Every structure is written in C-alpha cells, then in structure tokens.
Protein backbone atom coordinates (compact mmCIF):
# COMPACT_ATOMS: atom_id res chain seq x y z
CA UNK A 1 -13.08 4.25 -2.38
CA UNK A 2 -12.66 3.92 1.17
CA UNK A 3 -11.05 6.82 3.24
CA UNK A 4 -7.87 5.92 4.85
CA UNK A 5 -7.46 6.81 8.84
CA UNK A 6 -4.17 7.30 9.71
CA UNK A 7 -3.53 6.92 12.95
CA UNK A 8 -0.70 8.48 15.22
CA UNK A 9 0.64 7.81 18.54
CA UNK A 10 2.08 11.29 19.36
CA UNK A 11 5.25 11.23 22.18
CA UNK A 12 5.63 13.82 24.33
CA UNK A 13 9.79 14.95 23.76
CA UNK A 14 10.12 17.19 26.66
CA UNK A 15 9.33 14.69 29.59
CA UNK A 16 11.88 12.44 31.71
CA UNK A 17 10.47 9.97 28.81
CA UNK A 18 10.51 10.41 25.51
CA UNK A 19 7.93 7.96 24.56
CA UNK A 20 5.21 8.98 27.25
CA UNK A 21 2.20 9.42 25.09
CA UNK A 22 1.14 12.36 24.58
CA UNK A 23 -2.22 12.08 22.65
CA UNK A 24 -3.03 9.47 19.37
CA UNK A 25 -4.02 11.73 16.38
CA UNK A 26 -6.15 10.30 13.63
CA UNK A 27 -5.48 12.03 10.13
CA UNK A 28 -8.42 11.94 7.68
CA UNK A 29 -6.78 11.06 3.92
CA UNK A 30 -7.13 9.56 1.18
CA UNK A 31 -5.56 6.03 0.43
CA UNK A 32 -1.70 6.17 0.09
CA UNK A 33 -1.26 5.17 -3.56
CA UNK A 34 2.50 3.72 -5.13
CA UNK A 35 3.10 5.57 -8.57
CA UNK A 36 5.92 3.61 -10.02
CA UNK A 37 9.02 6.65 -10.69
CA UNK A 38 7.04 9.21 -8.67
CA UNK A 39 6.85 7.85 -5.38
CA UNK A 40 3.60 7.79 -2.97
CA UNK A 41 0.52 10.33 -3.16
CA UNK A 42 -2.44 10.64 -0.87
CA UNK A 43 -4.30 13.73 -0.03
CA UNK A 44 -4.59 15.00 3.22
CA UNK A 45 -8.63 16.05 4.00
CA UNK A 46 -7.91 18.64 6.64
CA UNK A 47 -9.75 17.22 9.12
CA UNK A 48 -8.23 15.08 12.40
CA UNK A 49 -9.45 13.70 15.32
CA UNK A 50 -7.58 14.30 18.71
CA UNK A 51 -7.45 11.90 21.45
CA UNK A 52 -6.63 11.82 25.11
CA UNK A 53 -3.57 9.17 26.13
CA UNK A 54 -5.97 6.97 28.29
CA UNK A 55 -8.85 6.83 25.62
CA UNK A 56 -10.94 9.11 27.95
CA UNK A 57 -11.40 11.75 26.04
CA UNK A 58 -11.28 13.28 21.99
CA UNK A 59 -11.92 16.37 20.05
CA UNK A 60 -12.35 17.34 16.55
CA UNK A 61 -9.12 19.50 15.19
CA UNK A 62 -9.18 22.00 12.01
CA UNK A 63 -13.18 21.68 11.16
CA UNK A 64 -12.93 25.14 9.68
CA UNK A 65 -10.29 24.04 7.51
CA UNK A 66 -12.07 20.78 6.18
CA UNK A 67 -15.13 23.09 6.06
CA UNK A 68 -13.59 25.65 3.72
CA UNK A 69 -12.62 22.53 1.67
CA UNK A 70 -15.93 21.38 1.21
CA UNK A 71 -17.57 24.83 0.29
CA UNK A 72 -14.63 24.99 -2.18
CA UNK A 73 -15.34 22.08 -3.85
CA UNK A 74 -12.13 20.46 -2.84
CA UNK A 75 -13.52 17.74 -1.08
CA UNK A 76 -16.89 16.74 -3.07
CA UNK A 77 -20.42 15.42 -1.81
CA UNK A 78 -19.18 11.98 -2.04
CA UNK A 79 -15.79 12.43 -0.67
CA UNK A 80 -17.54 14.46 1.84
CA UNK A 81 -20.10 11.10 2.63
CA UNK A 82 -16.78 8.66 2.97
CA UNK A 83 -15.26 11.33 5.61
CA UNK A 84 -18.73 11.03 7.64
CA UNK A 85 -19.24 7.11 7.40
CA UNK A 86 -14.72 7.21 8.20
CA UNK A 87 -15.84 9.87 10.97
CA UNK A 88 -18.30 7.16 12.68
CA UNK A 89 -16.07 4.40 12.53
CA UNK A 90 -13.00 6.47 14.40
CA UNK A 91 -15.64 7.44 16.69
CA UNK A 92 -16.37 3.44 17.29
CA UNK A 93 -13.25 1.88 17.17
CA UNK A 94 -12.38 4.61 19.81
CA UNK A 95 -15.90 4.05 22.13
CA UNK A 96 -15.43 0.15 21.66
CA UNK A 97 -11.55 -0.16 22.35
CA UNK A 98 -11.18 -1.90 18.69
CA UNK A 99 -8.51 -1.48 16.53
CA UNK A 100 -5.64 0.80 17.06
CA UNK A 101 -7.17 1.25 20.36
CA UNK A 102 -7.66 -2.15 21.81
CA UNK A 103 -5.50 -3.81 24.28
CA UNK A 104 -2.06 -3.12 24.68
CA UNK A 105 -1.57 -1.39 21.35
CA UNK A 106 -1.29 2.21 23.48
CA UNK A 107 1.74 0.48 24.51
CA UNK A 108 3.12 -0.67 21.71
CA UNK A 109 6.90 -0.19 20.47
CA UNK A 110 8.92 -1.69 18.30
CA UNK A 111 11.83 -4.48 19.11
CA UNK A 112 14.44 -2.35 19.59
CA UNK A 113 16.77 -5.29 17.63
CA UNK A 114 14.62 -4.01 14.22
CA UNK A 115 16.70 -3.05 11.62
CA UNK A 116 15.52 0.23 10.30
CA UNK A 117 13.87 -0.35 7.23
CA UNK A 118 15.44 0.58 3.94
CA UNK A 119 14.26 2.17 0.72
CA UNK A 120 14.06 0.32 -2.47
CA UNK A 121 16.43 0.64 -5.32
CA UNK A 122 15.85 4.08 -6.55
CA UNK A 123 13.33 5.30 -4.54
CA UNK A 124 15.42 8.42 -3.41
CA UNK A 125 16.18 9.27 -7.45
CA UNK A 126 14.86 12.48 -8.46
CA UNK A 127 11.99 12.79 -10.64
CA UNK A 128 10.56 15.43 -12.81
CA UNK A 129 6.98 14.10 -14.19
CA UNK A 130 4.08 15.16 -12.47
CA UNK A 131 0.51 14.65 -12.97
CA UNK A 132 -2.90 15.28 -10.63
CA UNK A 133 -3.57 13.52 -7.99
CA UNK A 134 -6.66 11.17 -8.80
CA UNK A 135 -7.77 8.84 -5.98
C-alpha cells in the first residue's frame, strides 16, 4: 500500500481576490478506493503538512492527533512506516520544487470554459449497506 498525499491549494475568500493563495495543505490518507453502490472511502490519518504560498516555508499540523492515533492502535506500525517514508517524500517534492510544487502549478486554474463535471448514473442514490473500511 502506498499512502495517498492529498494535496490542497487553499484560497484566501476574504481578499480583493478570491483565489490569492493562501497556503497548499497536504492531507495524509489512505488511497481513495470506488466501492461499487457505496460510493468512495479513504481514511483520513490525522496528520497534514502546512505550507507557505511562495514555498518558503511549512509546518507540521495536528501531530498530537496522529500521535493519539498511533498509541491507539488506529494507525499500526506499518501504516505508521508508510506515513514516515509519505512524510519524506512531501518534504522532497516540497525542498526540490517537484510535483505539485514545480513550475507554474502554484498558479494553476482551471479553463474557465470547463463544464463542471457530473456524477455518474446513480451515484447520488441512497444506500444502506455498510461494511469496515479495509485499505
């Protein structure tokens, strides 16, 4: 399993414009994962990684949270290694401009022409079965 990083350009909504950045947020999780009739699960790890507009700058956000986690046995020894080794690669793609973080991709918006995207047939349909989330 490989930890998923989801990343998040945050706008601020009170300046003269609404999509100045206000920080990117990187959310720790697990995989999203299609369950046909239910929907999507993932599981969100607690921990998230803060991080200044111009790149400059990070911090770590809710450690005591994703610590309580792991003394509870909610996130496990090897869950716990995949958050370190995801951890180190945030860290790099953040030092090394890669990824979400290279180039213009601060910058990035969509075409304003897109059409918004649609659900599927029956995707908005109640359902009633649930089971555990296994990743």
């Amino acid at each position: 399993m490989t930890l998923a990083l989801g990343l998040g350009a945050i706008a601020a909504q009170d300046s003269g414009n609404p999509l100045a950045l206000l920080r990117w947020y990187v959310n720790f999780e697990h995989p999203y994962r299609r369950r046909p009739g239910l929907g999507i699960d993932t599981m969100d790890l607690a921990l998230d990684l803060v991080v200044t507009p111009d790149l400059s700058g990070h911090h770590w956000k809710d450690t005591e949270e994703y610590a309580q986690l792991r003394r509870l046995g909610v996130v496990d020894d090897y869950v716990g290694r995949e958050i370190e080794q995801a951890r180190g690669r945030a860290i790099a793609m953040l030092d090394d401009r890669t990824g979400p973080f290279a180039g213009d991709w601060p910058t990035w918006a969509p075409d304003p022409s897109w059409p918004l995207p649609t659900l599927p047939p029956g995707a908005d349909e109640a359902t009633t079965a649930m089971t555990l989330y296994r990743p």
